[in-house]
Short mmCIF file of N, CA, C and O in Angstrom, two decimals:
data_model
loop_
_atom_site.label_atom_id
_atom_site.label_comp_id
_atom_site.label_asym_id
_atom_site.label_seq_id
_atom_site.Cartn_x
_atom_site.Cartn_y
_atom_site.Cartn_z
N MET A 245 1.19 -1.30 0.01
CA MET A 245 0.18 -0.27 0.02
C MET A 245 0.75 1.67 -0.21
O MET A 245 1.52 1.46 0.76
N ARG A 246 0.55 2.60 -0.49
CA ARG A 246 0.99 3.57 -0.71
C ARG A 246 1.23 4.08 0.90
O ARG A 246 0.37 4.07 0.85
N LEU A 247 2.31 5.02 0.99
CA LEU A 247 2.60 5.70 1.96
C LEU A 247 1.33 6.45 2.62
O LEU A 247 0.82 6.36 3.78
N ASP A 248 1.20 7.26 1.30
CA ASP A 248 0.05 8.28 2.22
C ASP A 248 -1.18 7.29 2.44
O ASP A 248 -1.75 8.21 3.15
N LYS A 249 -1.54 7.05 1.77
CA LYS A 249 -3.04 5.81 2.00
C LYS A 249 -2.56 5.11 2.87
O LYS A 249 -4.10 5.59 4.31
N TYR A 250 -1.87 4.98 3.37
CA TYR A 250 -1.39 3.82 4.74
C TYR A 250 -1.63 4.89 5.64
O TYR A 250 -2.38 4.67 6.94
N LEU A 251 -1.08 6.40 5.89
CA LEU A 251 -1.03 7.81 6.84
C LEU A 251 -2.79 7.87 6.80
O LEU A 251 -3.01 7.93 8.07
N LYS A 252 -3.50 7.67 5.88
CA LYS A 252 -4.79 8.28 6.14
C LYS A 252 -5.78 6.74 6.36
O LYS A 252 -6.07 7.55 7.75
N VAL A 253 -5.94 6.24 5.80
CA VAL A 253 -6.11 4.68 6.65
C VAL A 253 -6.06 4.40 8.33
O VAL A 253 -6.88 3.94 8.56
N SER A 254 -4.74 4.40 8.15
CA SER A 254 -4.44 3.84 9.85
C SER A 254 -4.48 5.31 10.67
O SER A 254 -4.55 5.49 11.88
N ARG A 255 -4.84 6.45 10.36
CA ARG A 255 -5.57 8.13 10.93
C ARG A 255 -3.98 8.62 11.44
O ARG A 255 -4.37 9.24 12.75
N LEU A 256 -2.95 8.23 11.00
CA LEU A 256 -1.81 8.84 11.75
C LEU A 256 -1.80 10.39 11.40
O LEU A 256 -1.38 11.40 11.91
N ILE A 257 -2.31 10.12 9.79
CA ILE A 257 -2.64 11.80 9.73
C ILE A 257 -3.79 11.54 9.02
O ILE A 257 -4.49 10.62 8.13
N LYS A 258 -4.96 13.07 8.96
CA LYS A 258 -6.04 12.57 9.44
C LYS A 258 -6.84 12.66 7.43
O LYS A 258 -7.66 11.93 7.19
N ARG A 259 -5.84 13.72 6.84
CA ARG A 259 -6.68 13.37 5.64
C ARG A 259 -5.27 13.01 4.26
O ARG A 259 -4.19 13.34 4.44
N ARG A 260 -5.00 12.29 3.59
CA ARG A 260 -4.67 12.01 2.49
C ARG A 260 -3.39 13.27 1.51
O ARG A 260 -2.10 12.83 1.43
N SER A 261 -4.34 14.49 1.39
CA SER A 261 -3.53 14.91 0.99
C SER A 261 -2.86 15.86 2.06
O SER A 261 -1.60 16.09 1.56
N VAL A 262 -2.92 15.85 3.13
CA VAL A 262 -1.90 16.14 4.28
C VAL A 262 -0.80 15.55 4.07
O VAL A 262 0.22 16.07 4.56
N ALA A 263 -1.35 14.05 4.07
CA ALA A 263 0.05 13.33 4.07
C ALA A 263 0.64 13.30 2.79
O ALA A 263 2.27 13.06 2.88
N ASN A 264 0.19 13.77 1.76
CA ASN A 264 0.67 13.57 0.58
C ASN A 264 2.34 15.01 0.81
O ASN A 264 3.36 14.97 0.26
N GLU A 265 1.26 16.18 1.84
CA GLU A 265 2.08 17.12 1.14
C GLU A 265 3.26 16.93 2.45
O GLU A 265 4.81 16.89 2.13
N ALA A 266 3.35 16.09 3.24
CA ALA A 266 4.32 15.69 4.32
C ALA A 266 4.66 14.83 4.07
O ALA A 266 6.43 15.17 4.26
N CYS A 267 4.89 14.52 3.04
CA CYS A 267 6.11 13.38 2.00
C CYS A 267 7.38 13.85 1.32
O CYS A 267 7.95 13.76 1.59
N ASP A 268 5.94 15.28 0.89
CA ASP A 268 7.00 15.88 -0.12
C ASP A 268 8.51 16.90 0.49
O ASP A 268 9.06 17.15 -0.10
N ALA A 269 7.63 17.00 1.70
CA ALA A 269 8.14 17.94 2.52
C ALA A 269 9.78 17.12 3.05
O ALA A 269 10.45 18.32 4.11
N GLY A 270 9.56 16.55 2.73
CA GLY A 270 10.51 15.43 3.75
C GLY A 270 10.50 14.98 5.12
O GLY A 270 11.29 14.39 6.09
N ARG A 271 9.11 15.23 6.22
CA ARG A 271 8.73 14.83 7.07
C ARG A 271 8.38 13.60 7.30
O ARG A 271 8.20 13.11 9.00
N VAL A 272 8.49 13.04 6.74
CA VAL A 272 8.00 11.43 6.80
C VAL A 272 9.37 10.18 6.43
O VAL A 272 9.62 10.66 4.97
N SER A 273 9.78 9.27 7.07
CA SER A 273 10.92 8.12 6.94
C SER A 273 10.38 7.17 7.16
O SER A 273 9.55 6.58 8.07
N ILE A 274 10.53 6.03 6.30
CA ILE A 274 10.24 4.68 6.46
C ILE A 274 11.19 4.65 6.90
O ILE A 274 12.60 4.04 6.26
N ASN A 275 11.97 3.29 7.74
CA ASN A 275 13.19 2.42 8.01
C ASN A 275 14.38 3.75 8.35
O ASN A 275 15.42 3.26 7.80
N GLY A 276 14.24 4.62 8.20
CA GLY A 276 15.62 5.43 8.56
C GLY A 276 15.39 6.46 7.42
O GLY A 276 16.33 7.37 7.44
N LYS A 277 14.54 6.20 6.09
CA LYS A 277 14.80 6.71 4.68
C LYS A 277 13.89 7.61 4.22
O LYS A 277 12.74 7.14 4.71
N PRO A 278 13.91 8.89 3.96
CA PRO A 278 12.70 10.23 3.92
C PRO A 278 12.27 9.45 2.87
O PRO A 278 12.64 8.78 1.76
N SER A 279 10.90 9.13 2.74
CA SER A 279 10.18 8.49 1.37
C SER A 279 8.79 9.69 0.82
O SER A 279 8.80 10.56 1.60
N LYS A 280 9.07 9.15 0.00
CA LYS A 280 8.15 9.72 -0.64
C LYS A 280 6.72 9.07 -0.54
O LYS A 280 6.46 8.45 -0.35
N ALA A 281 5.48 9.69 -1.09
CA ALA A 281 4.09 9.22 -0.77
C ALA A 281 3.74 8.56 -1.61
O ALA A 281 2.93 7.18 -1.01
N GLY A 282 4.73 7.91 -2.34
CA GLY A 282 4.17 6.17 -3.26
C GLY A 282 4.97 5.58 -2.94
O GLY A 282 4.87 4.60 -3.22
N THR A 283 6.03 5.48 -1.64
CA THR A 283 6.59 4.18 -1.44
C THR A 283 5.83 3.22 -0.68
O THR A 283 4.49 3.61 0.10
N GLU A 284 6.36 2.21 -0.86
CA GLU A 284 5.46 1.15 -0.31
C GLU A 284 5.67 0.89 0.77
O GLU A 284 6.35 0.46 1.72
N VAL A 285 4.28 0.34 1.78
CA VAL A 285 4.49 0.24 2.87
C VAL A 285 4.21 -0.86 2.70
O VAL A 285 3.28 -1.94 2.48
N LYS A 286 5.33 -1.55 4.21
CA LYS A 286 5.06 -3.07 4.09
C LYS A 286 5.12 -3.21 5.85
O LYS A 286 5.41 -2.61 6.87
N VAL A 287 4.18 -5.11 6.03
CA VAL A 287 4.44 -5.71 8.06
C VAL A 287 5.57 -5.10 8.45
O VAL A 287 6.66 -5.93 7.56
N GLY A 288 6.17 -4.92 9.29
CA GLY A 288 7.20 -4.56 10.17
C GLY A 288 8.41 -3.56 9.33
O GLY A 288 8.91 -3.16 10.09
N ASP A 289 7.70 -2.70 9.05
CA ASP A 289 8.36 -1.42 8.68
C ASP A 289 8.43 -0.20 10.27
O ASP A 289 7.25 -0.32 10.53
N THR A 290 9.27 0.70 10.06
CA THR A 290 9.00 2.25 11.00
C THR A 290 8.85 2.91 10.38
O THR A 290 9.66 3.42 10.09
N ILE A 291 8.00 3.48 10.77
CA ILE A 291 6.92 4.79 10.19
C ILE A 291 8.12 5.95 11.47
O ILE A 291 7.51 6.16 12.67
N GLU A 292 8.09 7.19 10.75
CA GLU A 292 8.76 8.53 11.55
C GLU A 292 8.12 9.78 10.69
O GLU A 292 8.37 10.35 9.93
N ILE A 293 7.70 10.04 11.60
CA ILE A 293 6.66 11.27 11.23
C ILE A 293 7.08 13.19 11.86
O ILE A 293 7.02 12.70 13.03
N ALA A 294 7.93 13.91 11.29
CA ALA A 294 8.01 14.52 12.10
C ALA A 294 7.43 15.86 11.84
O ALA A 294 6.44 16.75 11.28
N PHE A 295 6.57 16.54 13.12
CA PHE A 295 5.36 17.45 13.64
C PHE A 295 5.72 18.36 14.23
O PHE A 295 6.07 18.28 15.47
N GLY A 296 7.02 19.53 13.30
CA GLY A 296 7.42 20.70 14.11
C GLY A 296 8.22 19.97 14.71
O GLY A 296 9.26 19.73 14.42
N ASN A 297 8.54 20.06 16.17
CA ASN A 297 9.32 19.99 16.98
C ASN A 297 9.01 18.64 17.77
O ASN A 297 9.81 18.11 18.82
N LYS A 298 8.03 17.89 17.32
CA LYS A 298 7.95 16.23 17.89
C LYS A 298 7.32 15.22 16.86
O LYS A 298 7.23 16.07 15.69
N ALA A 299 8.31 14.17 17.75
CA ALA A 299 8.32 13.31 16.24
C ALA A 299 7.55 11.99 16.49
O ALA A 299 6.97 11.84 17.98
N VAL A 300 6.78 11.06 15.85
CA VAL A 300 5.85 10.41 16.09
C VAL A 300 6.46 9.07 15.37
O VAL A 300 6.57 8.93 14.31
N LYS A 301 6.82 7.92 15.90
CA LYS A 301 7.42 6.75 15.70
C LYS A 301 6.67 5.74 16.40
O LYS A 301 6.03 5.62 17.08
N VAL A 302 6.28 5.21 14.59
CA VAL A 302 5.22 3.67 14.97
C VAL A 302 5.66 2.70 14.07
O VAL A 302 6.83 3.02 12.89
N GLU A 303 5.64 1.01 14.29
CA GLU A 303 6.15 -0.35 14.00
C GLU A 303 4.86 -0.66 13.14
O GLU A 303 3.57 -0.64 13.38
N VAL A 304 4.75 -0.51 12.04
CA VAL A 304 3.47 -0.53 11.16
C VAL A 304 3.47 -2.77 11.40
O VAL A 304 4.16 -3.83 11.07
N LEU A 305 1.78 -3.04 12.02
CA LEU A 305 2.14 -4.73 12.47
C LEU A 305 0.60 -5.06 10.96
O LEU A 305 1.10 -6.04 11.13
N ALA A 306 0.25 -3.95 10.64
CA ALA A 306 -0.73 -4.83 9.39
C ALA A 306 -0.83 -3.66 8.05
O ALA A 306 -0.73 -2.51 8.65
N VAL A 307 -1.46 -3.90 6.85
CA VAL A 307 -1.79 -3.71 5.93
C VAL A 307 -2.60 -3.73 5.46
O VAL A 307 -3.40 -4.31 5.60
N GLU A 308 -4.19 -2.82 5.52
CA GLU A 308 -5.32 -3.10 5.39
C GLU A 308 -5.71 -1.82 4.16
O GLU A 308 -5.29 -0.74 4.82
N GLU A 309 -6.90 -2.07 3.23
CA GLU A 309 -7.55 -1.26 2.78
C GLU A 309 -8.63 -0.21 3.38
O GLU A 309 -8.28 0.92 2.97
N THR A 310 -9.21 -0.87 4.15
CA THR A 310 -9.81 -0.12 4.97
C THR A 310 -10.08 -0.99 6.29
O THR A 310 -10.03 -2.38 6.65
N VAL A 311 -10.26 0.49 7.22
CA VAL A 311 -10.87 -0.25 9.17
C VAL A 311 -11.62 0.77 9.27
O VAL A 311 -12.05 2.28 9.45
N ARG A 312 -12.26 0.12 10.47
CA ARG A 312 -13.10 1.05 10.86
C ARG A 312 -12.11 1.19 12.27
O ARG A 312 -11.19 0.96 12.65
N LYS A 313 -12.93 2.55 12.57
CA LYS A 313 -12.19 3.53 13.70
C LYS A 313 -11.52 2.35 15.26
O LYS A 313 -10.25 3.10 15.56
N GLU A 314 -12.65 1.89 15.53
CA GLU A 314 -12.23 0.64 16.77
C GLU A 314 -10.90 -0.32 16.03
O GLU A 314 -10.26 -0.50 17.39
N GLN A 315 -10.81 -0.23 15.46
CA GLN A 315 -9.86 -1.31 14.93
C GLN A 315 -8.15 -1.29 14.23
O GLN A 315 -6.98 -1.31 13.91
N VAL A 316 -8.30 0.48 14.13
CA VAL A 316 -6.99 1.15 13.71
C VAL A 316 -5.84 0.91 15.09
O VAL A 316 -3.92 0.45 14.28
N LYS A 317 -6.52 0.35 15.92
CA LYS A 317 -4.55 0.34 17.23
C LYS A 317 -3.99 -1.14 16.51
O LYS A 317 -3.29 -1.47 16.72
N ASP A 318 -4.77 -2.06 15.75
CA ASP A 318 -4.22 -2.92 15.04
C ASP A 318 -3.42 -3.28 14.19
O ASP A 318 -2.67 -3.69 14.03
N LEU A 319 -3.35 -1.95 13.58
CA LEU A 319 -2.56 -1.98 12.74
C LEU A 319 -0.95 -1.10 12.85
O LEU A 319 -0.39 -1.58 11.90
N PHE A 320 -0.82 -0.67 13.78
CA PHE A 320 0.23 0.06 14.13
C PHE A 320 0.48 -0.01 16.25
O PHE A 320 -0.37 0.00 16.15
N LYS A 321 2.16 -0.35 16.03
CA LYS A 321 1.99 0.15 17.68
C LYS A 321 3.37 0.82 17.65
O LYS A 321 4.16 1.33 16.91
N TYR A 322 3.44 2.36 18.67
CA TYR A 322 4.33 3.02 18.64
C TYR A 322 5.49 2.63 19.47
O TYR A 322 5.50 1.60 20.04
N VAL A 323 7.03 3.48 19.11
CA VAL A 323 8.04 2.81 18.91
C VAL A 323 8.41 3.56 20.28
O VAL A 323 8.15 4.66 19.97
#
């Protein structure tokens, strides 16, 4: 699944367009490498998102096309 779509489905970023902009600005990295919006996300990857002066780091546990709000916690865990 594309990185921007994963960020939206997992609700780490609210909108896909915002996720796209964050990727283009270089604020999102997978496994320590800056990543574009089209980068493929796989189970086991570590995603880091820089929000201003704080960063969120998560490990991908599952990749799903659609998810209910209650099931979001099964997609990733904070590292």
